[in-house]
């Protein structure tokens, strides 16, 4: 029997090691205590919020007696009387929610669009144009997100009162835009950084200017980020209360949150707790429905900018 060219027989060769099995994904091999604790905390927080939402909606259809005696029971008295929406009608008429609703929709729509229109070019310049000092500028803008806007209320009120911009929606809109810019610029900076460089280089080779490249190529590609920023700003401004309380004094200029704050005193004095909770529901439910409908788009948009 002849030997192999290497001088060793097949029987003497070492056995080949089997391929190494891939490691399981984190958290899939076994259930860790921290994972269990995290799941319990998340589900407990979710169930608590669902319970509060259920209580708010059902209480809006109840009489004050039902609210205190049967807080978690389904409403019955107003339905038996044939006036289930009595609390909503009372809140809408007494708090003048009609004018406040129009003011809020107009203010939120205009401010959200202006914020995105101003933030998008700024974020593009900081992330794509190689502006000198763009890194420190981005960090400076990020610091602006950490400054509580409550600390600037008094200085802003003094400055705006001298400019006669208090007690009108235009002055409040300026504040909303100024205070929302840091977050929006920082958010959109991540989106523009995640876009491919090849398209921008191709546009430059074709002779397109930076402005045309931004409006024709980069802005459409960042549409997911722009929509996310628009939605988040709209939700935040819709729920804003403190600035509206400080800067608005006339009923004709009230937003929904400001009108509810005034309505609270009248409803509490008359023990109209059902009407008060109906007013809260009128403000909360539109944004809740909007978030439920657009939740997938918001989550997708927030994760798109994390690519780089």
Tab-separated table of C-alpha atoms in Angstrom:
chain	number	residue	atom	x	y	z
A	1	UNK	CA	0.000	0.000	0.000
A	2	UNK	CA	1.416	3.353	-1.058
A	3	UNK	CA	1.623	6.340	1.213
A	4	UNK	CA	0.274	9.751	0.460
A	5	UNK	CA	2.522	12.460	-1.059
A	6	UNK	CA	2.886	14.120	2.283
A	7	UNK	CA	4.059	10.961	3.908
A	8	UNK	CA	0.970	10.426	6.065
A	9	UNK	CA	-1.896	8.057	5.639
A	10	UNK	CA	-5.542	9.284	5.599
A	11	UNK	CA	-6.116	7.570	8.898
A	12	UNK	CA	-3.367	9.641	10.532
A	13	UNK	CA	-4.789	13.018	9.463
A	14	UNK	CA	-6.515	15.053	12.205
A	15	UNK	CA	-10.276	15.213	12.007
A	16	UNK	CA	-11.694	18.484	10.661
A	17	UNK	CA	-13.363	20.629	13.286
A	18	UNK	CA	-17.046	21.322	12.693
A	19	UNK	CA	-17.922	24.948	11.850
A	20	UNK	CA	-18.508	27.181	14.842
A	21	UNK	CA	-22.155	27.784	15.582
A	22	UNK	CA	-23.176	31.433	15.545
A	23	UNK	CA	-23.804	33.043	18.887
A	24	UNK	CA	-27.456	33.662	19.717
A	25	UNK	CA	-28.746	37.206	19.662
A	26	UNK	CA	-28.591	39.055	22.982
A	27	UNK	CA	-31.541	38.201	25.156
A	28	UNK	CA	-32.615	35.107	23.164
A	29	UNK	CA	-30.481	32.467	24.896
A	30	UNK	CA	-32.135	32.826	28.255
A	31	UNK	CA	-34.427	35.183	30.048
A	32	UNK	CA	-32.351	37.466	32.224
A	33	UNK	CA	-33.714	39.061	35.413
A	34	UNK	CA	-33.212	42.564	33.992
A	35	UNK	CA	-35.247	41.634	30.912
A	36	UNK	CA	-38.098	40.381	33.095
A	37	UNK	CA	-37.981	43.512	35.249
A	38	UNK	CA	-37.962	45.709	32.167
A	39	UNK	CA	-40.956	43.927	30.654
A	40	UNK	CA	-42.879	44.176	33.922
A	41	UNK	CA	-42.169	47.909	34.229
A	42	UNK	CA	-43.125	48.615	30.601
A	43	UNK	CA	-46.371	46.652	30.763
A	44	UNK	CA	-47.294	48.122	34.146
A	45	UNK	CA	-46.745	51.634	32.800
A	46	UNK	CA	-48.782	50.810	29.684
A	47	UNK	CA	-51.675	49.342	31.647
A	48	UNK	CA	-51.685	52.338	33.997
A	49	UNK	CA	-51.945	54.760	31.076
A	50	UNK	CA	-54.703	52.694	29.473
A	51	UNK	CA	-56.589	52.729	32.785
A	52	UNK	CA	-56.265	56.530	33.015
A	53	UNK	CA	-57.451	56.910	29.425
A	54	UNK	CA	-60.421	54.629	30.087
A	55	UNK	CA	-61.323	56.618	33.211
A	56	UNK	CA	-61.069	59.937	31.348
A	57	UNK	CA	-63.288	58.865	28.456
A	58	UNK	CA	-65.943	57.231	30.631
A	59	UNK	CA	-65.959	60.111	33.154
A	60	UNK	CA	-66.592	62.568	30.327
A	61	UNK	CA	-70.017	60.896	29.880
A	62	UNK	CA	-70.907	60.773	33.577
A	63	UNK	CA	-72.598	63.000	36.096
A	64	UNK	CA	-70.482	64.267	39.030
A	65	UNK	CA	-72.189	61.765	41.319
A	66	UNK	CA	-71.240	58.859	39.086
A	67	UNK	CA	-67.639	60.062	38.811
A	68	UNK	CA	-67.112	59.864	42.565
A	69	UNK	CA	-69.318	56.879	43.410
A	70	UNK	CA	-68.483	54.616	40.467
A	71	UNK	CA	-65.177	55.855	39.003
A	72	UNK	CA	-64.487	52.739	36.892
A	73	UNK	CA	-68.051	51.815	35.955
A	74	UNK	CA	-69.546	52.534	32.566
A	75	UNK	CA	-71.675	55.704	32.297
A	76	UNK	CA	-75.432	55.261	32.483
A	77	UNK	CA	-77.340	58.305	33.802
A	78	UNK	CA	-76.827	60.650	30.847
A	79	UNK	CA	-77.535	57.839	28.397
A	80	UNK	CA	-80.784	57.049	30.197
A	81	UNK	CA	-81.764	60.714	30.002
A	82	UNK	CA	-81.036	60.766	26.279
A	83	UNK	CA	-78.283	63.406	26.575
A	84	UNK	CA	-75.013	61.443	26.452
A	85	UNK	CA	-73.029	64.386	25.019
A	86	UNK	CA	-74.306	66.913	27.545
A	87	UNK	CA	-70.856	67.385	29.139
A	88	UNK	CA	-69.159	67.968	25.801
A	89	UNK	CA	-71.746	70.541	24.753
A	90	UNK	CA	-71.429	72.306	28.097
A	91	UNK	CA	-67.633	72.429	27.880
A	92	UNK	CA	-67.626	73.565	24.246
A	93	UNK	CA	-70.075	76.422	24.876
A	94	UNK	CA	-68.912	77.562	28.318
A	95	UNK	CA	-65.176	77.469	27.605
A	96	UNK	CA	-65.625	78.950	24.094
A	97	UNK	CA	-63.707	76.065	22.611
A	98	UNK	CA	-64.863	76.971	19.109
A	99	UNK	CA	-62.631	80.045	18.841
A	100	UNK	CA	-59.870	78.374	20.837
A	101	UNK	CA	-59.934	75.330	18.550
A	102	UNK	CA	-59.531	77.505	15.445
A	103	UNK	CA	-56.687	79.470	17.069
A	104	UNK	CA	-54.899	76.293	18.101
A	105	UNK	CA	-55.168	74.608	14.706
A	106	UNK	CA	-53.957	77.747	12.923
A	107	UNK	CA	-51.111	78.355	15.365
A	108	UNK	CA	-49.897	74.752	15.431
A	109	UNK	CA	-50.082	74.327	11.645
A	110	UNK	CA	-48.229	77.546	10.833
A	111	UNK	CA	-45.581	77.125	13.532
A	112	UNK	CA	-44.880	73.480	12.675
A	113	UNK	CA	-44.360	74.285	8.996
A	114	UNK	CA	-42.177	77.321	9.735
A	115	UNK	CA	-40.057	75.342	12.203
A	116	UNK	CA	-39.342	72.636	9.619
A	117	UNK	CA	-38.696	75.175	6.838
A	118	UNK	CA	-36.128	76.988	8.972
A	119	UNK	CA	-34.552	73.893	10.524
A	120	UNK	CA	-34.059	71.886	7.321
A	121	UNK	CA	-31.583	74.286	5.615
A	122	UNK	CA	-29.751	74.811	8.910
A	123	UNK	CA	-29.422	71.060	9.500
A	124	UNK	CA	-28.271	70.505	5.905
A	125	UNK	CA	-25.611	73.203	6.189
A	126	UNK	CA	-24.304	71.797	9.462
A	127	UNK	CA	-24.197	68.196	8.272
A	128	UNK	CA	-23.348	68.270	4.554
A	129	UNK	CA	-21.680	71.527	3.473
A	130	UNK	CA	-18.566	71.339	5.634
A	131	UNK	CA	-19.246	74.676	7.289
A	132	UNK	CA	-16.330	75.760	9.472
A	133	UNK	CA	-17.159	75.108	13.105
A	134	UNK	CA	-20.192	72.969	12.273
A	135	UNK	CA	-19.288	70.500	15.044
A	136	UNK	CA	-19.259	73.081	17.840
A	137	UNK	CA	-22.342	74.729	16.366
A	138	UNK	CA	-24.218	71.426	16.429
A	139	UNK	CA	-23.169	70.899	20.032
A	140	UNK	CA	-24.268	74.422	20.899
A	141	UNK	CA	-27.684	73.734	19.366
A	142	UNK	CA	-27.892	70.480	21.334
A	143	UNK	CA	-27.228	72.439	24.527
A	144	UNK	CA	-30.280	74.541	23.693
A	145	UNK	CA	-32.443	71.429	24.089
A	146	UNK	CA	-31.259	71.050	27.666
A	147	UNK	CA	-32.250	74.552	28.760
A	148	UNK	CA	-35.718	74.434	30.381
A	149	UNK	CA	-37.948	76.916	28.634
A	150	UNK	CA	-39.478	77.797	32.005
A	151	UNK	CA	-36.262	79.651	32.830
A	152	UNK	CA	-36.704	82.069	29.917
A	153	UNK	CA	-40.387	82.840	30.438
A	154	UNK	CA	-39.882	85.977	32.559
A	155	UNK	CA	-37.082	87.499	30.399
A	156	UNK	CA	-39.051	86.699	27.262
A	157	UNK	CA	-42.210	88.283	28.694
A	158	UNK	CA	-40.343	91.488	29.603
A	159	UNK	CA	-38.711	91.717	26.176
A	160	UNK	CA	-41.895	90.946	24.255
A	161	UNK	CA	-43.991	93.338	26.331
A	162	UNK	CA	-41.649	96.158	25.299
A	163	UNK	CA	-42.159	95.120	21.677
A	164	UNK	CA	-45.955	94.904	22.196
A	165	UNK	CA	-45.967	91.237	21.264
A	166	UNK	CA	-47.800	89.936	24.324
A	167	UNK	CA	-51.466	88.931	24.244
A	168	UNK	CA	-51.425	88.076	20.537
A	169	UNK	CA	-50.915	84.898	18.581
A	170	UNK	CA	-48.063	86.302	16.480
A	171	UNK	CA	-45.870	86.858	19.529
A	172	UNK	CA	-46.684	83.393	20.849
A	173	UNK	CA	-45.862	81.922	17.437
A	174	UNK	CA	-42.422	83.566	17.524
A	175	UNK	CA	-41.770	81.963	20.892
A	176	UNK	CA	-42.944	78.555	19.708
A	177	UNK	CA	-40.667	78.670	16.666
A	178	UNK	CA	-37.625	79.905	18.602
A	179	UNK	CA	-37.946	77.325	21.383
A	180	UNK	CA	-38.578	74.429	18.979
A	181	UNK	CA	-35.634	75.076	16.646
A	182	UNK	CA	-32.866	73.376	18.705
A	183	UNK	CA	-34.632	70.014	18.854
A	184	UNK	CA	-35.711	70.097	15.215
A	185	UNK	CA	-32.293	71.124	13.869
A	186	UNK	CA	-30.596	68.430	15.937
A	187	UNK	CA	-33.117	65.822	14.764
A	188	UNK	CA	-32.803	66.689	11.069
A	189	UNK	CA	-29.011	66.820	11.268
A	190	UNK	CA	-29.006	63.074	11.895
A	191	UNK	CA	-31.239	62.474	8.876
A	192	UNK	CA	-29.093	64.461	6.472
A	193	UNK	CA	-25.921	62.769	7.728
A	194	UNK	CA	-27.439	59.359	6.992
A	195	UNK	CA	-28.083	60.182	3.317
A	196	UNK	CA	-25.660	58.711	0.727
A	197	UNK	CA	-22.840	60.953	-0.492
A	198	UNK	CA	-22.895	59.588	-4.050
A	199	UNK	CA	-26.061	61.430	-5.074
A	200	UNK	CA	-24.693	64.734	-3.834
A	201	UNK	CA	-21.398	64.143	-5.651
A	202	UNK	CA	-23.239	63.264	-8.866
A	203	UNK	CA	-25.272	66.463	-8.635
A	204	UNK	CA	-22.084	68.460	-8.143
A	205	UNK	CA	-20.519	66.845	-11.230
A	206	UNK	CA	-23.627	67.776	-13.234
A	207	UNK	CA	-23.118	71.397	-12.215
A	208	UNK	CA	-25.925	71.717	-9.666
A	209	UNK	CA	-25.413	74.343	-7.007
A	210	UNK	CA	-25.639	73.578	-3.303
A	211	UNK	CA	-29.050	75.227	-3.150
A	212	UNK	CA	-30.425	73.225	-6.058
A	213	UNK	CA	-28.942	70.012	-4.678
A	214	UNK	CA	-30.632	70.659	-1.365
A	215	UNK	CA	-34.090	71.438	-2.763
A	216	UNK	CA	-34.141	68.926	-5.632
A	217	UNK	CA	-32.253	65.929	-4.246
A	218	UNK	CA	-31.511	65.960	-0.532
A	219	UNK	CA	-34.792	67.396	0.714
A	220	UNK	CA	-36.977	64.752	-0.996
A	221	UNK	CA	-34.694	62.018	0.350
A	222	UNK	CA	-35.159	63.367	3.877
A	223	UNK	CA	-38.939	63.379	3.569
A	224	UNK	CA	-39.331	60.804	6.346
A	225	UNK	CA	-37.368	62.972	8.745
A	226	UNK	CA	-39.257	66.107	7.758
A	227	UNK	CA	-42.627	64.447	8.346
A	228	UNK	CA	-41.455	63.087	11.694
A	229	UNK	CA	-40.238	66.525	12.791
A	230	UNK	CA	-43.506	68.079	11.629
A	231	UNK	CA	-45.644	65.599	13.577
A	232	UNK	CA	-43.574	65.810	16.768
A	233	UNK	CA	-43.683	69.596	16.742
A	234	UNK	CA	-47.426	69.603	16.108
A	235	UNK	CA	-48.065	67.281	19.064
A	236	UNK	CA	-45.807	69.294	21.357
A	237	UNK	CA	-47.283	72.671	20.436
A	238	UNK	CA	-50.858	71.388	20.674
A	239	UNK	CA	-50.277	70.379	24.296
A	240	UNK	CA	-48.275	73.472	25.305
A	241	UNK	CA	-49.886	75.326	28.224
A	242	UNK	CA	-47.445	77.443	30.239
A	243	UNK	CA	-46.507	79.952	27.543
A	244	UNK	CA	-50.140	80.318	26.507
A	245	UNK	CA	-51.128	81.080	30.109
A	246	UNK	CA	-48.389	83.685	30.517
A	247	UNK	CA	-48.638	85.467	27.163
A	248	UNK	CA	-52.384	85.353	26.407
A	249	UNK	CA	-54.988	87.291	28.419
A	250	UNK	CA	-57.979	87.849	26.094
A	251	UNK	CA	-60.499	85.113	25.353
A	252	UNK	CA	-60.405	85.849	21.631
A	253	UNK	CA	-56.719	84.819	21.501
A	254	UNK	CA	-56.947	81.731	23.714
A	255	UNK	CA	-55.649	78.377	22.593
A	256	UNK	CA	-57.378	75.183	23.726
A	257	UNK	CA	-54.992	74.649	26.632
A	258	UNK	CA	-55.388	78.268	27.752
A	259	UNK	CA	-59.184	78.101	27.454
A	260	UNK	CA	-59.237	74.880	29.502
A	261	UNK	CA	-57.185	76.551	32.230
A	262	UNK	CA	-59.768	79.328	32.500
A	263	UNK	CA	-62.643	76.873	32.246
A	264	UNK	CA	-61.233	74.890	35.171
A	265	UNK	CA	-62.120	77.633	37.694
A	266	UNK	CA	-65.705	77.982	36.467
A	267	UNK	CA	-66.309	74.228	36.254
A	268	UNK	CA	-64.845	73.586	39.715
A	269	UNK	CA	-66.935	76.346	41.256
A	270	UNK	CA	-70.109	74.853	39.762
A	271	UNK	CA	-69.004	71.248	40.464
A	272	UNK	CA	-69.212	70.472	36.758
A	273	UNK	CA	-66.536	67.821	36.896
A	274	UNK	CA	-68.048	65.894	34.015
A	275	UNK	CA	-67.874	68.982	31.813
A	276	UNK	CA	-64.304	69.639	32.940
A	277	UNK	CA	-63.207	66.119	32.021
A	278	UNK	CA	-65.058	66.441	28.727
A	279	UNK	CA	-62.973	69.553	28.047
A	280	UNK	CA	-59.817	67.589	28.796
A	281	UNK	CA	-60.983	64.855	26.419
A	282	UNK	CA	-61.598	67.406	23.656
A	283	UNK	CA	-57.958	68.456	23.878
A	284	UNK	CA	-56.389	65.025	24.399
A	285	UNK	CA	-58.285	62.853	21.934
A	286	UNK	CA	-57.325	64.597	18.629
A	287	UNK	CA	-53.599	64.225	19.306
A	288	UNK	CA	-54.105	60.691	20.609
A	289	UNK	CA	-55.875	59.682	17.401
A	290	UNK	CA	-53.195	61.423	15.318
A	291	UNK	CA	-50.426	59.574	17.137
A	292	UNK	CA	-52.180	56.201	16.790
A	293	UNK	CA	-52.614	56.733	13.047
A	294	UNK	CA	-49.039	57.927	12.486
A	295	UNK	CA	-47.176	55.960	15.167
A	296	UNK	CA	-45.477	53.675	12.642
A	297	UNK	CA	-44.316	56.632	10.555
A	298	UNK	CA	-43.004	58.443	13.649
A	299	UNK	CA	-41.048	55.413	14.877
A	300	UNK	CA	-39.672	54.708	11.406
A	301	UNK	CA	-38.663	58.326	10.984
A	302	UNK	CA	-36.884	58.449	14.326
A	303	UNK	CA	-34.818	55.357	13.507
A	304	UNK	CA	-33.876	56.378	9.947
A	305	UNK	CA	-31.495	59.053	11.172
A	306	UNK	CA	-29.547	56.614	13.320
A	307	UNK	CA	-27.744	55.008	10.411
A	308	UNK	CA	-24.496	56.962	10.853
